Every structure is written in structure tokens, then in C-alpha cells.
């Protein structure tokens, strides 16, 4: 029998590390958080990754329209970055202000501090109704800091984040997740085929 609650909890085993996704469109920069990113190629000479981004997030249209994004693995010491980018929308404020970053090769913002980052050009997309799965060709990588040294510290996983976020964040996190789940539920069954255009 398919019980929604326990099934959802089991599916949490398939969440990815917590990643910060950045985008840039017409001079405006943004960042958000996802735990739905995965390696999408086994071919070393064709590095690819994929990530699901909900259509109601501001980042979605920025990435869809520009065909590029940055994806950052984070350290366990960067819970504050998760709150900054993942709890409010860039429609309401410039979330990258005060978070040290620089333009990457593709023009997307690259966070100075992270475990590692990948700059991606969108190679294809899939519509899920409520979100888009972006398949990205990895165009550039960096190992965690502006100096390009090996990643330091520990990778921030979704399990670590849920277990270690400060207690006074939890209510806000759960409320935002519930709201997103309700909106996604209304959109999820209307899947449209999308033909991806070549990135400009
Ligand atoms: C731990 C965590 C995981 C998240 N995972 C996703 C995800 O996989 N896809 C997504 O679209 N949003 C995800 N979010 C929510 C977005 O990061 C959040 O809605 C953000 O405010 C969107 O910002 P934007 O409107 O500026 O794009 C996650 C948030 C957190 C805190």
C-alpha cells in the first residue's frame, strides 16, 4: 500500500547534498538552495549534472531564459548560506549582497566559499508539471575557494542540514516546505513536453 507520509520519508533517502544554485539575468544576480542535484553522466570527458527547480522559484525563469547556472556543494559550516538563499525569494531582496562572490566563466555568480562549484550550460530540460529538471553540461569547475585549493571540511548533506539546523529555524523551514508542497501538488499532474532550444 502507498502511504504518502512514510513514502515521502523513504524518498528522503534519495535527496542529494545541499547545493546553492546561482543565476544571472540582465545584470540581476540570484541564488537558491536545492537538495535535488545529481551527477548525470558517467563519461569523464562529458561532465553533466541535473537539478530539479520548482517553477514558482524566481531562479527557475532566470535559468530557463539564460540557459546557464552555477551549482555549489557546500560545507557543513555553511548552514547560514542555506538559510539566506533557501528561506526567502530573490524577488523580495538581493540575497547575494554581503555574500562574497565573483562572476564565473559563464557570467553566473560563483561563491568565494564553498566545497566545490560547477558552472553549467543547460543541455536539455524535462517538465514535471511543478518543476523543471535541468540537465547541465559542466563548463567550468572550482575546488571550493578563490585560490582553487582542494575542498576543505565536510560536505553538507540534506540529512545533516535537517538534523543540525538551529532550532529556531525549524518552524520557518517546515512552513515554507509545506507551502511549496501545496503549490506543487496543484501543478504536478500537468506535465508538458518541452523542446529545449540551443543555449544562446
Ligand atoms: C534544504 C532545502 C532544499 C531545497 N530544495 C529545493 C529543490 O530541490 N528545488 C527547489 O526548487 N527548491 C528547493 N528549495 C527551496 C528554494 O531554495 C527556496 O524556495 C528559495 O527561496 C527559492 O529562491 P528564489 O525564489 O530566489 O529562486 C530548498 C530549500 C531548502 C532550505
Short mmCIF file of C-alpha atoms and ligand atoms in Angstrom, two decimals:
data_model
loop_
_atom_site.label_atom_id
_atom_site.label_comp_id
_atom_site.label_asym_id
_atom_site.label_seq_id
_atom_site.Cartn_x
_atom_site.Cartn_y
_atom_site.Cartn_z
CA UNK A 1 0.00 0.00 0.00
CA UNK A 2 1.20 3.51 -0.81
CA UNK A 3 1.04 5.66 2.31
CA UNK A 4 2.04 9.24 1.42
CA UNK A 5 3.81 10.13 4.68
CA UNK A 6 6.07 7.07 5.02
CA UNK A 7 6.69 7.03 1.27
CA UNK A 8 7.84 10.66 1.37
CA UNK A 9 10.16 9.85 4.30
CA UNK A 10 11.65 6.89 2.36
CA UNK A 11 12.17 9.11 -0.68
CA UNK A 12 14.21 11.46 1.51
CA UNK A 13 16.95 8.82 1.21
CA UNK A 14 17.27 9.99 -2.39
CA UNK A 15 17.93 13.64 -1.59
CA UNK A 16 21.28 14.99 -2.75
CA UNK A 17 23.83 17.07 -0.86
CA UNK A 18 22.57 20.58 -0.21
CA UNK A 19 23.64 22.79 -3.12
CA UNK A 20 23.49 26.51 -3.79
CA UNK A 21 22.29 27.32 -7.31
CA UNK A 22 23.18 30.73 -8.73
CA UNK A 23 21.94 32.58 -11.78
CA UNK A 24 22.33 35.91 -13.52
CA UNK A 25 19.98 37.65 -15.95
CA UNK A 26 20.21 41.22 -17.30
CA UNK A 27 22.60 42.28 -14.54
CA UNK A 28 20.48 40.77 -11.76
CA UNK A 29 22.06 38.01 -9.66
CA UNK A 30 20.30 35.39 -7.57
CA UNK A 31 20.88 32.25 -5.54
CA UNK A 32 18.70 29.46 -4.14
CA UNK A 33 19.12 26.11 -2.41
CA UNK A 34 18.33 22.62 -3.69
CA UNK A 35 18.78 19.08 -2.43
CA UNK A 36 17.78 17.51 -5.74
CA UNK A 37 21.02 17.55 -7.75
CA UNK A 38 22.79 14.53 -9.17
CA UNK A 39 25.65 13.54 -11.46
CA UNK A 40 24.11 12.89 -14.87
CA UNK A 41 26.94 11.43 -16.95
CA UNK A 42 29.47 8.63 -16.43
CA UNK A 43 31.68 9.92 -19.22
CA UNK A 44 34.64 11.88 -17.79
CA UNK A 45 35.03 13.90 -20.99
CA UNK A 46 31.30 14.83 -20.97
CA UNK A 47 30.68 16.00 -17.39
CA UNK A 48 26.98 16.61 -16.69
CA UNK A 49 24.71 17.12 -13.73
CA UNK A 50 20.99 17.64 -13.27
CA UNK A 51 18.83 19.51 -10.80
CA UNK A 52 15.07 19.95 -10.19
CA UNK A 53 13.92 23.52 -9.73
CA UNK A 54 10.34 24.50 -8.98
CA UNK A 55 8.66 26.82 -11.44
CA UNK A 56 7.44 29.15 -8.69
CA UNK A 57 11.01 29.95 -7.63
CA UNK A 58 12.48 33.14 -9.07
CA UNK A 59 15.63 31.24 -10.07
CA UNK A 60 13.61 28.99 -12.38
CA UNK A 61 12.87 31.58 -15.03
CA UNK A 62 16.32 33.15 -14.70
CA UNK A 63 17.88 29.78 -15.56
CA UNK A 64 15.29 28.83 -18.17
CA UNK A 65 15.73 32.13 -20.00
CA UNK A 66 19.53 32.33 -19.85
CA UNK A 67 20.37 28.61 -20.16
CA UNK A 68 23.10 28.76 -17.51
CA UNK A 69 23.56 28.32 -13.78
CA UNK A 70 26.17 27.75 -11.10
CA UNK A 71 25.92 24.83 -8.67
CA UNK A 72 27.88 24.83 -5.39
CA UNK A 73 28.45 21.97 -2.99
CA UNK A 74 28.63 23.47 0.49
CA UNK A 75 30.46 22.82 3.77
CA UNK A 76 28.76 21.73 6.99
CA UNK A 77 29.84 25.13 8.36
CA UNK A 78 27.63 26.94 5.81
CA UNK A 79 24.17 26.45 7.31
CA UNK A 80 23.77 30.25 7.26
CA UNK A 81 24.08 30.18 3.44
CA UNK A 82 21.21 27.66 3.29
CA UNK A 83 19.01 29.96 5.35
CA UNK A 84 19.99 33.06 3.38
CA UNK A 85 19.35 31.55 -0.07
CA UNK A 86 16.74 28.88 0.67
CA UNK A 87 14.23 30.53 3.01
CA UNK A 88 13.31 33.68 1.06
CA UNK A 89 12.94 34.55 -2.61
CA UNK A 90 15.23 36.76 -4.66
CA UNK A 91 12.07 38.51 -5.84
CA UNK A 92 11.99 40.19 -2.43
CA UNK A 93 15.68 41.01 -1.90
CA UNK A 94 19.21 40.70 -3.28
CA UNK A 95 20.25 37.56 -1.41
CA UNK A 96 23.83 37.62 -2.69
CA UNK A 97 24.55 41.08 -1.27
CA UNK A 98 27.09 40.58 1.52
CA UNK A 99 27.87 37.00 0.44
CA UNK A 100 31.33 37.15 -1.20
CA UNK A 101 31.16 36.04 -4.83
CA UNK A 102 32.59 36.80 -8.25
CA UNK A 103 31.45 36.29 -11.85
CA UNK A 104 32.36 32.90 -13.28
CA UNK A 105 33.36 31.98 -16.80
CA UNK A 106 29.69 31.90 -17.90
CA UNK A 107 28.84 35.10 -16.05
CA UNK A 108 26.93 33.31 -13.27
CA UNK A 109 27.82 34.26 -9.68
CA UNK A 110 30.42 31.93 -8.08
CA UNK A 111 30.51 31.88 -4.28
CA UNK A 112 34.04 32.51 -2.97
CA UNK A 113 33.50 29.99 -0.19
CA UNK A 114 32.07 26.53 -0.91
CA UNK A 115 33.12 22.85 -1.04
CA UNK A 116 33.30 22.94 -4.84
CA UNK A 117 31.42 24.62 -7.67
CA UNK A 118 30.31 23.78 -11.21
CA UNK A 119 29.26 26.25 -13.90
CA UNK A 120 26.72 24.74 -16.26
CA UNK A 121 25.18 25.39 -19.63
CA UNK A 122 21.70 23.84 -19.99
CA UNK A 123 21.81 20.92 -22.43
CA UNK A 124 18.18 19.79 -22.04
CA UNK A 125 15.14 20.09 -19.79
CA UNK A 126 12.23 17.93 -18.64
CA UNK A 127 8.94 19.28 -17.36
CA UNK A 128 7.48 17.65 -14.22
CA UNK A 129 4.44 19.93 -14.00
CA UNK A 130 5.60 21.73 -10.86
CA UNK A 131 9.30 21.88 -11.67
CA UNK A 132 11.86 21.62 -14.44
CA UNK A 133 14.70 19.14 -14.46
CA UNK A 134 17.69 20.99 -15.90
CA UNK A 135 20.42 18.86 -17.47
CA UNK A 136 23.63 20.88 -17.37
CA UNK A 137 26.86 20.48 -19.30
CA UNK A 138 29.62 21.32 -16.81
CA UNK A 139 31.70 24.05 -18.45
CA UNK A 140 33.92 25.06 -15.52
CA UNK A 141 34.69 23.81 -12.01
CA UNK A 142 36.39 25.18 -8.93
CA UNK A 143 37.52 23.47 -5.78
CA UNK A 144 35.95 25.41 -3.03
CA UNK A 145 37.75 28.68 -2.76
CA UNK A 146 39.01 31.52 -4.88
CA UNK A 147 42.51 30.07 -4.55
CA UNK A 148 41.40 26.79 -6.14
CA UNK A 149 42.75 24.55 -3.38
CA UNK A 150 41.34 21.08 -2.63
CA UNK A 151 37.93 21.07 -0.92
CA UNK A 152 38.29 21.53 2.83
CA UNK A 153 35.89 20.45 5.53
CA UNK A 154 32.84 18.21 5.24
CA UNK A 155 30.20 18.09 2.56
CA UNK A 156 26.80 19.40 3.64
CA UNK A 157 24.18 16.68 3.10
CA UNK A 158 20.42 17.17 3.34
CA UNK A 159 20.31 14.80 6.31
CA UNK A 160 22.98 16.83 8.10
CA UNK A 161 21.09 20.05 7.42
CA UNK A 162 17.76 18.73 8.72
CA UNK A 163 19.43 17.29 11.84
CA UNK A 164 21.61 20.32 12.64
CA UNK A 165 19.71 23.45 11.63
CA UNK A 166 19.27 25.75 14.63
CA UNK A 167 16.02 25.01 16.50
CA UNK A 168 14.58 28.48 15.86
CA UNK A 169 14.83 27.98 12.05
CA UNK A 170 12.83 24.75 12.00
CA UNK A 171 9.35 26.27 12.13
CA UNK A 172 10.14 28.60 9.22
CA UNK A 173 11.71 25.73 7.22
CA UNK A 174 8.75 23.38 7.78
CA UNK A 175 6.22 26.12 6.95
CA UNK A 176 7.99 27.03 3.71
CA UNK A 177 8.25 23.35 2.72
CA UNK A 178 4.54 22.80 3.40
CA UNK A 179 3.58 25.84 1.33
CA UNK A 180 5.77 24.65 -1.57
CA UNK A 181 4.27 21.15 -1.34
CA UNK A 182 0.74 22.57 -1.58
CA UNK A 183 1.51 24.67 -4.64
CA UNK A 184 3.45 21.80 -6.25
CA UNK A 185 0.54 19.41 -5.66
CA UNK A 186 -1.74 21.59 -7.78
CA UNK A 187 0.79 21.73 -10.64
CA UNK A 188 2.32 18.26 -10.62
CA UNK A 189 -0.11 16.42 -12.91
CA UNK A 190 0.02 18.92 -15.77
CA UNK A 191 3.20 17.78 -17.49
CA UNK A 192 4.05 19.48 -20.78
CA UNK A 193 6.60 18.30 -23.30
CA UNK A 194 9.31 20.95 -23.69
CA UNK A 195 11.76 21.17 -26.55
CA UNK A 196 14.94 22.83 -25.32
CA UNK A 197 16.45 25.43 -27.60
CA UNK A 198 20.20 25.67 -28.03
CA UNK A 199 21.72 27.95 -25.41
CA UNK A 200 22.27 31.45 -26.86
C1 LIG B 1 17.29 22.27 2.30
C2 LIG B 1 16.49 22.91 1.16
C3 LIG B 1 16.31 22.20 -0.01
C4 LIG B 1 15.59 22.76 -1.08
N1 LIG B 1 15.45 22.05 -2.25
C5 LIG B 1 14.84 22.62 -3.32
C6 LIG B 1 14.79 21.94 -4.57
O1 LIG B 1 15.30 20.82 -4.74
N2 LIG B 1 14.19 22.56 -5.62
C7 LIG B 1 13.61 23.82 -5.49
O2 LIG B 1 13.08 24.34 -6.47
N3 LIG B 1 13.63 24.48 -4.31
C8 LIG B 1 14.25 23.92 -3.23
N4 LIG B 1 14.33 24.59 -2.03
C9 LIG B 1 13.60 25.88 -1.89
C10 LIG B 1 14.29 27.09 -2.52
O3 LIG B 1 15.67 27.15 -2.22
C11 LIG B 1 13.58 28.34 -2.00
O4 LIG B 1 12.22 28.31 -2.39
C12 LIG B 1 14.21 29.65 -2.42
O5 LIG B 1 13.69 30.68 -1.61
C13 LIG B 1 13.98 29.98 -3.87
O6 LIG B 1 14.61 31.22 -4.13
P1 LIG B 1 14.30 32.11 -5.43
O7 LIG B 1 12.80 32.42 -5.45
O8 LIG B 1 15.12 33.34 -5.21
O9 LIG B 1 14.72 31.33 -6.61
C14 LIG B 1 15.04 24.06 -0.96
C15 LIG B 1 15.25 24.79 0.23
C16 LIG B 1 15.96 24.23 1.28
C17 LIG B 1 16.17 25.04 2.55
#
